[in-house]
Short mmCIF file of C-alpha atoms in Angstrom, two decimals:
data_model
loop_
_atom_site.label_atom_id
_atom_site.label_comp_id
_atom_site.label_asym_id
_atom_site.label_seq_id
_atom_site.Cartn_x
_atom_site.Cartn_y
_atom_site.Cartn_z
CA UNK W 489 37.63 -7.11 10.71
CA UNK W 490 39.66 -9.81 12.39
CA UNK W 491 36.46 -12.28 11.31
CA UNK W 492 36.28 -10.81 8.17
CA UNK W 493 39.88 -11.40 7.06
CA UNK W 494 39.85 -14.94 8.06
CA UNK W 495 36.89 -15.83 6.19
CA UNK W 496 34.01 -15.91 8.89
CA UNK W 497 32.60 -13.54 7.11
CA UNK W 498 28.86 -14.36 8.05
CA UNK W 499 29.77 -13.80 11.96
CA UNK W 500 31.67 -11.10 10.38
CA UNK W 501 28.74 -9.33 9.22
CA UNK W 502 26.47 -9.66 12.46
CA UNK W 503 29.21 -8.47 14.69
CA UNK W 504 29.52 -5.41 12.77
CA UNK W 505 25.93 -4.58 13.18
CA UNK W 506 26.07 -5.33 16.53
CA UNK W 507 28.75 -2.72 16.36
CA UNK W 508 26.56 -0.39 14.82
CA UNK W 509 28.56 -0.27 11.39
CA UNK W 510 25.66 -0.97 9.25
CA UNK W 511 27.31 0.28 6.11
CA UNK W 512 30.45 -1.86 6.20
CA UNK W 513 27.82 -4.51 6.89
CA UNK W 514 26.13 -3.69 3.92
CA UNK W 515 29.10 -3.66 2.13
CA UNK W 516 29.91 -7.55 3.09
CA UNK W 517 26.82 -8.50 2.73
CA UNK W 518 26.64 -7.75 -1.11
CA UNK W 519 30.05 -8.99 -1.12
CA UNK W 520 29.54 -12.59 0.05
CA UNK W 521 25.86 -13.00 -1.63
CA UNK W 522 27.31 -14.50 -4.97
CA UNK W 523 29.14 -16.98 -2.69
CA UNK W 524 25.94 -17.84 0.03
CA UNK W 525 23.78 -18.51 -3.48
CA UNK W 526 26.22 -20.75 -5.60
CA UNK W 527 26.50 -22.70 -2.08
CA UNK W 528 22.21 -22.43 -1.39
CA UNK W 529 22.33 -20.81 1.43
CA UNK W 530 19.95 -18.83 -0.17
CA UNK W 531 17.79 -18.04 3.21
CA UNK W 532 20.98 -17.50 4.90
CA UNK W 533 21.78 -14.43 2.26
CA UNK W 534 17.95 -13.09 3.19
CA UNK W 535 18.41 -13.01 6.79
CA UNK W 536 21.64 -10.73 6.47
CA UNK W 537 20.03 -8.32 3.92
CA UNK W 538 16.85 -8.10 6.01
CA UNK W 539 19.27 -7.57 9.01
CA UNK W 540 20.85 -5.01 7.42
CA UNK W 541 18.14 -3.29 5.92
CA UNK W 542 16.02 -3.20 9.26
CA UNK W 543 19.41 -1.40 10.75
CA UNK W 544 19.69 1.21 7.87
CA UNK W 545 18.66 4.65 7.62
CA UNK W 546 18.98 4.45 4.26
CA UNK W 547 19.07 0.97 2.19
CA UNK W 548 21.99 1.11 -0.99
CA UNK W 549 21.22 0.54 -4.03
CA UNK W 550 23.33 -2.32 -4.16
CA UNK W 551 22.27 -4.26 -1.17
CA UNK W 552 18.17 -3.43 -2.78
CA UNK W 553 19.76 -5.29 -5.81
CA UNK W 554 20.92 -8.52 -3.61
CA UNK W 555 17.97 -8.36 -1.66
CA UNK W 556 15.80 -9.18 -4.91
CA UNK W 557 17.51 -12.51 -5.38
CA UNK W 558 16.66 -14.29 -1.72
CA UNK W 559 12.96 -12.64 -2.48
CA UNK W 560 12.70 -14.57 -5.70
CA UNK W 561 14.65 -17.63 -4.68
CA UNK W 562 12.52 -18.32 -1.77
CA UNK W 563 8.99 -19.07 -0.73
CA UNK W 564 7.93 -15.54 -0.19
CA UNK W 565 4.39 -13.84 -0.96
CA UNK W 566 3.41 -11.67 -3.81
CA UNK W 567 2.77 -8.37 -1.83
CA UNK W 568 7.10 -8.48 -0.42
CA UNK W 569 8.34 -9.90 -3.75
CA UNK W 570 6.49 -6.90 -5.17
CA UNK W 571 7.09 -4.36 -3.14
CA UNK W 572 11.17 -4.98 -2.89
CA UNK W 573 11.21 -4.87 -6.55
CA UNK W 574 9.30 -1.76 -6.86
CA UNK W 575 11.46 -0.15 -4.26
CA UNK W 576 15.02 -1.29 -5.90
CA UNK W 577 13.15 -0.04 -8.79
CA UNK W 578 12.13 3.38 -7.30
CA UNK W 579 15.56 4.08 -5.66
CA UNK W 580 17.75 3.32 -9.31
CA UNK W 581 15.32 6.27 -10.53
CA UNK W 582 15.84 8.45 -8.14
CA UNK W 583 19.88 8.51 -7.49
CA UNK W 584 21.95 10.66 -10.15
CA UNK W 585 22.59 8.27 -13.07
CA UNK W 586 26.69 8.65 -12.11
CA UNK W 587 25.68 7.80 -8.22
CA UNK W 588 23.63 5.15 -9.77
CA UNK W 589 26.06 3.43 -11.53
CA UNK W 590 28.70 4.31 -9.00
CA UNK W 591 27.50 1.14 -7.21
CA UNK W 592 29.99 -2.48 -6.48
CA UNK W 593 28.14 -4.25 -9.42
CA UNK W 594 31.10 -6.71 -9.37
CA UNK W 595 30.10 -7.49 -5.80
CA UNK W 596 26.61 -8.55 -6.06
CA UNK W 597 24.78 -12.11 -7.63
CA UNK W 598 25.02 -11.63 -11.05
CA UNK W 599 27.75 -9.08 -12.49
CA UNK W 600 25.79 -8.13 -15.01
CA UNK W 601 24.56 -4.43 -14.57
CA UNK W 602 26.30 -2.47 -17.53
CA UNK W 603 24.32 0.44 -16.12
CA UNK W 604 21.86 1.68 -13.93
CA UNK W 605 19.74 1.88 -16.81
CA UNK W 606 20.22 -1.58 -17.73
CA UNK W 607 19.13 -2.22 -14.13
CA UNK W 608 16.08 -0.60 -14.00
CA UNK W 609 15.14 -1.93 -17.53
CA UNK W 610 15.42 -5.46 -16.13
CA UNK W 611 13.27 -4.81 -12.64
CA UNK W 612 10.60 -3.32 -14.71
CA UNK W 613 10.76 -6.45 -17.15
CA UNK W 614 10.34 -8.66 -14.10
CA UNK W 615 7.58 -7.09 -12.50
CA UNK W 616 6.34 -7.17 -16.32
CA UNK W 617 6.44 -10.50 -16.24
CA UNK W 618 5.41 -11.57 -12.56
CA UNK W 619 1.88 -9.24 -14.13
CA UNK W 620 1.51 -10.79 -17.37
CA UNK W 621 1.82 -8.09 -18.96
CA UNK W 622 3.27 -8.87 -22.19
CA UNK W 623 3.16 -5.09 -24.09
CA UNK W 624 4.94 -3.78 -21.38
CA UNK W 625 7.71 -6.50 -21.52
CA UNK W 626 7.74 -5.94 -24.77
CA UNK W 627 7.57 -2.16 -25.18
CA UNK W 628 11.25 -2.86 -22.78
CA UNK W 629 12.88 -5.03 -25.54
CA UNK W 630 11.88 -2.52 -28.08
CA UNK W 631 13.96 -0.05 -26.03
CA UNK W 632 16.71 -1.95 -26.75
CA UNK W 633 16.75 -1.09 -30.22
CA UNK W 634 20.15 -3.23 -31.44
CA UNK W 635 21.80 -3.53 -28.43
CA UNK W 636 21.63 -6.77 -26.66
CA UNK W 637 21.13 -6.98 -22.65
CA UNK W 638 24.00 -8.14 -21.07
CA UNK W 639 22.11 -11.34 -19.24
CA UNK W 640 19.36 -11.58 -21.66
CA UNK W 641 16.77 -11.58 -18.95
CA UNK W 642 14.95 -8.39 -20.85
CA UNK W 643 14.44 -10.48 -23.78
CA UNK W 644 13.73 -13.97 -21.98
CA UNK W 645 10.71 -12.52 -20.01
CA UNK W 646 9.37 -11.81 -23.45
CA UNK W 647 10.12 -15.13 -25.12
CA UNK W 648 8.43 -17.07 -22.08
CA UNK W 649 5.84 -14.93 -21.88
CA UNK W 650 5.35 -16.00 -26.25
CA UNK W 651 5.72 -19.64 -25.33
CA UNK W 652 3.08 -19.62 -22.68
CA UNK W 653 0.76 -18.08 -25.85
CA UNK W 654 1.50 -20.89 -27.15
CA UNK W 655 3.99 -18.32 -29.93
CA UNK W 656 6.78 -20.83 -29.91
CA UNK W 657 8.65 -19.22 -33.11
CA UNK W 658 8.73 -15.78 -31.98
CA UNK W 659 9.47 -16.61 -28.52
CA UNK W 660 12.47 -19.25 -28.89
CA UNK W 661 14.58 -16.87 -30.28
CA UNK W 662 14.49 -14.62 -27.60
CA UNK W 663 15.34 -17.11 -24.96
CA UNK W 664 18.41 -18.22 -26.42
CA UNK W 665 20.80 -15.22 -24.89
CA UNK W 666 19.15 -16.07 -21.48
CA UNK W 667 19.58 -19.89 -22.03
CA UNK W 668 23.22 -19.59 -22.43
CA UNK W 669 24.13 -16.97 -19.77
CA UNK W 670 22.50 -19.11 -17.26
CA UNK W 671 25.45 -22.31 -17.75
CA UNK W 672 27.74 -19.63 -17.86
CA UNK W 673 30.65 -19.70 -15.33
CA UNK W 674 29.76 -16.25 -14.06
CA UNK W 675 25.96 -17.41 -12.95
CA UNK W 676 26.24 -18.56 -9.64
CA UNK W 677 22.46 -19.22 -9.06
CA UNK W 678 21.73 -22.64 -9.92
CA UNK W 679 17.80 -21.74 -9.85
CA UNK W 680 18.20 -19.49 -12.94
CA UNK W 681 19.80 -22.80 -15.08
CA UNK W 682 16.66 -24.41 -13.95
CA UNK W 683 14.33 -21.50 -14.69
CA UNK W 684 16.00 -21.81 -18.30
CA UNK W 685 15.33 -25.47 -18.69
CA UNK W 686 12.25 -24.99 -18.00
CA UNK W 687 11.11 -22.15 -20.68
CA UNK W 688 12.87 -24.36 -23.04
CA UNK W 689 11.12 -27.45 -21.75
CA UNK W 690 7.86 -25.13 -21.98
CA UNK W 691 8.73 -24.07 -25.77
CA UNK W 692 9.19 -27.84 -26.75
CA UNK W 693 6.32 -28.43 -24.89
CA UNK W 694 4.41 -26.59 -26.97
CA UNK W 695 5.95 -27.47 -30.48
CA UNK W 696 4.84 -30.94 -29.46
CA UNK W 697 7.89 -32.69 -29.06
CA UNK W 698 6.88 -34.09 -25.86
CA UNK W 699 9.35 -36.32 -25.57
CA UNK W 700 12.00 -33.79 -25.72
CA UNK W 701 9.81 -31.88 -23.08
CA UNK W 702 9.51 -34.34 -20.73
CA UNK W 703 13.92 -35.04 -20.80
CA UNK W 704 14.57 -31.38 -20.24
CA UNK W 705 12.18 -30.77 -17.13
CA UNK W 706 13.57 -34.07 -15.43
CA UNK W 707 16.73 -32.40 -16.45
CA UNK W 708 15.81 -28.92 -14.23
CA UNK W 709 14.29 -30.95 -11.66
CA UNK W 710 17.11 -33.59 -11.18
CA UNK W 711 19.88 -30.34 -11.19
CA UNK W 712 17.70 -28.70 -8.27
CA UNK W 713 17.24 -31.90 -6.28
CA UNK W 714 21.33 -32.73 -6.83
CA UNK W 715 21.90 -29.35 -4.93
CA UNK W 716 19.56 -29.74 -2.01
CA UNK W 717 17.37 -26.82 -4.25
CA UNK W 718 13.98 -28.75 -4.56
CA UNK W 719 11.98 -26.36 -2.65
CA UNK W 720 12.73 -23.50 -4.45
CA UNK W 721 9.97 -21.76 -6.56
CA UNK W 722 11.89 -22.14 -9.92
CA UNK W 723 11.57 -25.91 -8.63
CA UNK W 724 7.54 -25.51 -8.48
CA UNK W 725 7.76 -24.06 -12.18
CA UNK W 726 9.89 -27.06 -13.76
CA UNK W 727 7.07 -29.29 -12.49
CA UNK W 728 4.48 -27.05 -14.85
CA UNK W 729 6.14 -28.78 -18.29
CA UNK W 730 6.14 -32.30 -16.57
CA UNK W 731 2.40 -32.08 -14.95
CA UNK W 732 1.52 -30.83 -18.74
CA UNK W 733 3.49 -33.57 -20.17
CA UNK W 734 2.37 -36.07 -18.63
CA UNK W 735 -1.49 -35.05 -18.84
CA UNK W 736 -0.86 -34.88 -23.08
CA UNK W 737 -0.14 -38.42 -22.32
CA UNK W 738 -2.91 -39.25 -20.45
CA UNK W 739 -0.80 -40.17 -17.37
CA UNK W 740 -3.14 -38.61 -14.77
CA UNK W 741 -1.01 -39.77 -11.78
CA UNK W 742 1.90 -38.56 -12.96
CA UNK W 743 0.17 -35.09 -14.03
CA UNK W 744 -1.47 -34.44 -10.30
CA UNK W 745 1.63 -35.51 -8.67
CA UNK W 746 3.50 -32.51 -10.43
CA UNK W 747 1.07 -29.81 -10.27
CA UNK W 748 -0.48 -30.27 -7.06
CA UNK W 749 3.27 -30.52 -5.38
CA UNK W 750 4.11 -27.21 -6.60
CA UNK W 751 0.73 -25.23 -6.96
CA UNK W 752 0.21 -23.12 -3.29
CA UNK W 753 3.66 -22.51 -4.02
CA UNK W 754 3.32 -20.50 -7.65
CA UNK W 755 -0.16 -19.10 -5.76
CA UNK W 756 2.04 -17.88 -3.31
CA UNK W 757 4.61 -15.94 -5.37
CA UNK W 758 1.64 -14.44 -7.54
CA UNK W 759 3.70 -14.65 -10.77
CA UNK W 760 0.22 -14.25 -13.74
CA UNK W 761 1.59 -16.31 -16.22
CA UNK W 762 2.48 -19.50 -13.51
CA UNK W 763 -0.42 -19.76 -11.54
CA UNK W 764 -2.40 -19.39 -15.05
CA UNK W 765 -0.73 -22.33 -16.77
CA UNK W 766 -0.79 -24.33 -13.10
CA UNK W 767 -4.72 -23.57 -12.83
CA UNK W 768 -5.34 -24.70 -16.17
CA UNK W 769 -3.41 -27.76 -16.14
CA UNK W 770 -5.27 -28.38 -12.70
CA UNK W 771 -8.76 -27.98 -14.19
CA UNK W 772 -8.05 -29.82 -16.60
CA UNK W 773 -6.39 -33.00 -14.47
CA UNK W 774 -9.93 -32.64 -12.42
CA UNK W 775 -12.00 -32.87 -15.75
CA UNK W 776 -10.55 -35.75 -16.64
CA UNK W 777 -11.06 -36.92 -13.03
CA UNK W 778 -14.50 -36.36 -13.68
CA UNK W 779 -14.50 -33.29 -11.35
CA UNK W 780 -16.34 -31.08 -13.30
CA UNK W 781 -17.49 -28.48 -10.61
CA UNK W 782 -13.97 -28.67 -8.85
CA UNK W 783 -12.21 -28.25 -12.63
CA UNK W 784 -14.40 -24.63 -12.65
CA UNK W 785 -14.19 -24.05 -9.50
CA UNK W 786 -9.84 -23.75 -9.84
CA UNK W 787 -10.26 -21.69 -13.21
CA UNK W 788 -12.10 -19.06 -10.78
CA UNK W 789 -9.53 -19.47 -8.21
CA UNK W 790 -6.66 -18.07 -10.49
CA UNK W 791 -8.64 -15.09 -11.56
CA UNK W 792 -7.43 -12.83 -8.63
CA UNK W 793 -4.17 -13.78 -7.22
CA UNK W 794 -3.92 -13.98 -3.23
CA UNK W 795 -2.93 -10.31 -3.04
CA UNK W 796 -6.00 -9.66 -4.11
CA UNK W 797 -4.84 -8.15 -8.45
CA UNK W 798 -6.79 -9.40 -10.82
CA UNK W 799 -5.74 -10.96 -13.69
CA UNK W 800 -6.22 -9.29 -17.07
CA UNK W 801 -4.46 -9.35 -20.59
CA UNK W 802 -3.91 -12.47 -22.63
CA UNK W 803 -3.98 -14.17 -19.38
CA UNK W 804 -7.29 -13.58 -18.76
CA UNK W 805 -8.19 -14.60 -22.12
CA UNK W 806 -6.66 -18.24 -21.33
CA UNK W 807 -8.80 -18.81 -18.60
CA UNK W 808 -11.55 -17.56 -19.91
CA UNK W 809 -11.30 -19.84 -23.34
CA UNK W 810 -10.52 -22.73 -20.49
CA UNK W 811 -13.95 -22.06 -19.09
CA UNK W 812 -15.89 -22.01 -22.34
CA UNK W 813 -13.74 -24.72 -23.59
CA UNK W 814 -15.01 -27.24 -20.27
CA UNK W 815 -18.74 -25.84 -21.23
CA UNK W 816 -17.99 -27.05 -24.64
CA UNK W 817 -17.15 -30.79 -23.56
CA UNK W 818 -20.02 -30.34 -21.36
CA UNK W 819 -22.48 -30.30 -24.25
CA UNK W 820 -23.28 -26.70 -23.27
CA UNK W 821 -22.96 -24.12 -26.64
CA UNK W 822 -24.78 -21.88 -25.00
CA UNK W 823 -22.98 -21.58 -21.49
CA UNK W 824 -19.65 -21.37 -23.65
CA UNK W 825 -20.90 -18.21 -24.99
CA UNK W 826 -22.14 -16.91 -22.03
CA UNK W 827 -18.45 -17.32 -20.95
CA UNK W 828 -17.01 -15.53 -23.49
CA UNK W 829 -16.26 -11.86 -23.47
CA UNK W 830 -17.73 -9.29 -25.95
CA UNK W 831 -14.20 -9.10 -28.49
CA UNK W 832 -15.67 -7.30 -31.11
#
């Protein structure tokens, strides 16, 4: 307590579970993780919720929430970004709704949760998302009805997940909420203003206005790098719009430099719709290499992520039209057909 009240509060936290008081741990741990992620000390914030989750019987609701933001704001793989989702996902289900919302929402990253319905709305939209899975994202917003989430998150994950169809005017709209909460005061995590840019750099991206495109990811990258932030994933996504800027403009260099900095990384994190858009920007940077087997041979690569779940959906249609798109170049009708799946 003594550490605690004069602002140690990271010592604070490991000599209490040294102590054996895991929940007051807890407790400060969710506490001080809006403050450890406006600073970056993002891996910092992990290794105390890990800590204190390892030492707990039973893992709060609250401290599940916090826990979800070091997993997603570091380098982590698919299977543990998954399965911490899932389980802050399970455990809002399961509690009473009043011992659900009975929780210190002030206290954790984003002060956001209206309700523990809002909540679990939002970890099903991102694991939505992460899946490409755009009818459940949008069977979510549709919940919604009139009401507006407080973030904008539900609606976001839909909107990107428009852009990347290449749905600009039904998606843009749906970012805006998201795009404004992120510059907010109240948003302490610098990645999510990046993650913004970038949809936005993504949408005018695929309006055309490359120019514009090409400003606002510099803009996302430039904010991470100012911050020390640059190895983030959100950083790895910024550099999708500017590898896919700079191939529209034939600037090869420029184009391999961004993808191939960030690409183990989105492969890592397993999130459909990123390694997608990476793989296809990379087969297409080989083609124009002259690669031809290597472009084909990173289509197939992005068909089952590293965890081993295949890609299906829209998704799969994208590399699949990629594939009989190269065939087409190729001179090859009949190998483009062969690539294509039976629609009808």
């Amino acid at each position: 307590a003594w550490l605690r009240s004069h602002g140690d509060i990271v010592p604070a936290i490991r000599h209490a579970l040294r102590a054996g008081d895991v929940d007051l741990a807890s407790d400060w741990t969710v506490e001080v993780s809006a403050d450890l992620l406006a600073t970056g000390q993002i891996e910092t914030l992990r290794y105390l919720v890990e800590a204190v989750a390892a030492a707990s019987e039973s893992v709060s609701l609250a401290l599940l929430t916090t826990w979800c933001y070091p997993i997603l704001l570091t380098d982590t793989h698919e299977t543990e970004i998954d399965a911490v989702l899932e389980r802050t996902l399970a455990t809002v289900r399961s509690l009473p709704r009043e011992a659900a919302d009975d929780q210190p929402w002030s206290s954790i990253p984003e002060a956001m949760h209206e309700s523990s319905e809002e909540l679990a709305k939002q970890l099903e939209v991102s694991l939505g998302f992460r899946h490409g899975d755009i009818d459940r994202v949008l069977s979510i917003v549709d919940s919604l009805g009139d009401e507006q989430s407080e973030s904008g998150w539900i609606e976001a994950a839909a909107g990107w997940l428009l852009i990347l169809q290449e749905q600009p005017s039904l998606g843009e709209p749906l970012i805006e909420h998201w795009a404004e909460y992120a510059f907010l005061p109240e948003n302490p995590i610098l990645a999510i203003q990046a993650a913004a840019l970038g949809v936005t750099a993504t949408a005018e991206l695929t309006r055309g206005d490359l120019f514009r495109a090409r400003v606002t990811a510099d803009r996302a990258a430039n904010l991470l790098e100012s911050r020390g932030l640059e190895m983030v994933p959100q950083s790895a996504v910024c550099s999708l719009p500017i590898g896919w800027v700079a191939w529209e403009l034939g600037d090869l260099d420029r184009a391999e430099e961004a993808i191939y900095a960030a690409i183990d990384r989105i492969d890592l994190s397993g999130d459909t719709p990123f390694v997608t858009s990476a793989h296809v920007l990379a087969a297409r940077i080989a083609w124009s290499r002259g690669a031809k087997d290597a472009a084909f041979i990173t289509l197939d690569e992005a068909l089952v992520t590293q965890a081993g779940r295949r890609v299906d959906g829209p998704f799969l249609d994208w590399l699949t039209l990629e594939r009989a798109r190269l065939h087409l170049l190729d001179g090859d009708p009949a190998a483009a057909a062969r690539a294509l799946p039976d629609w009808r």
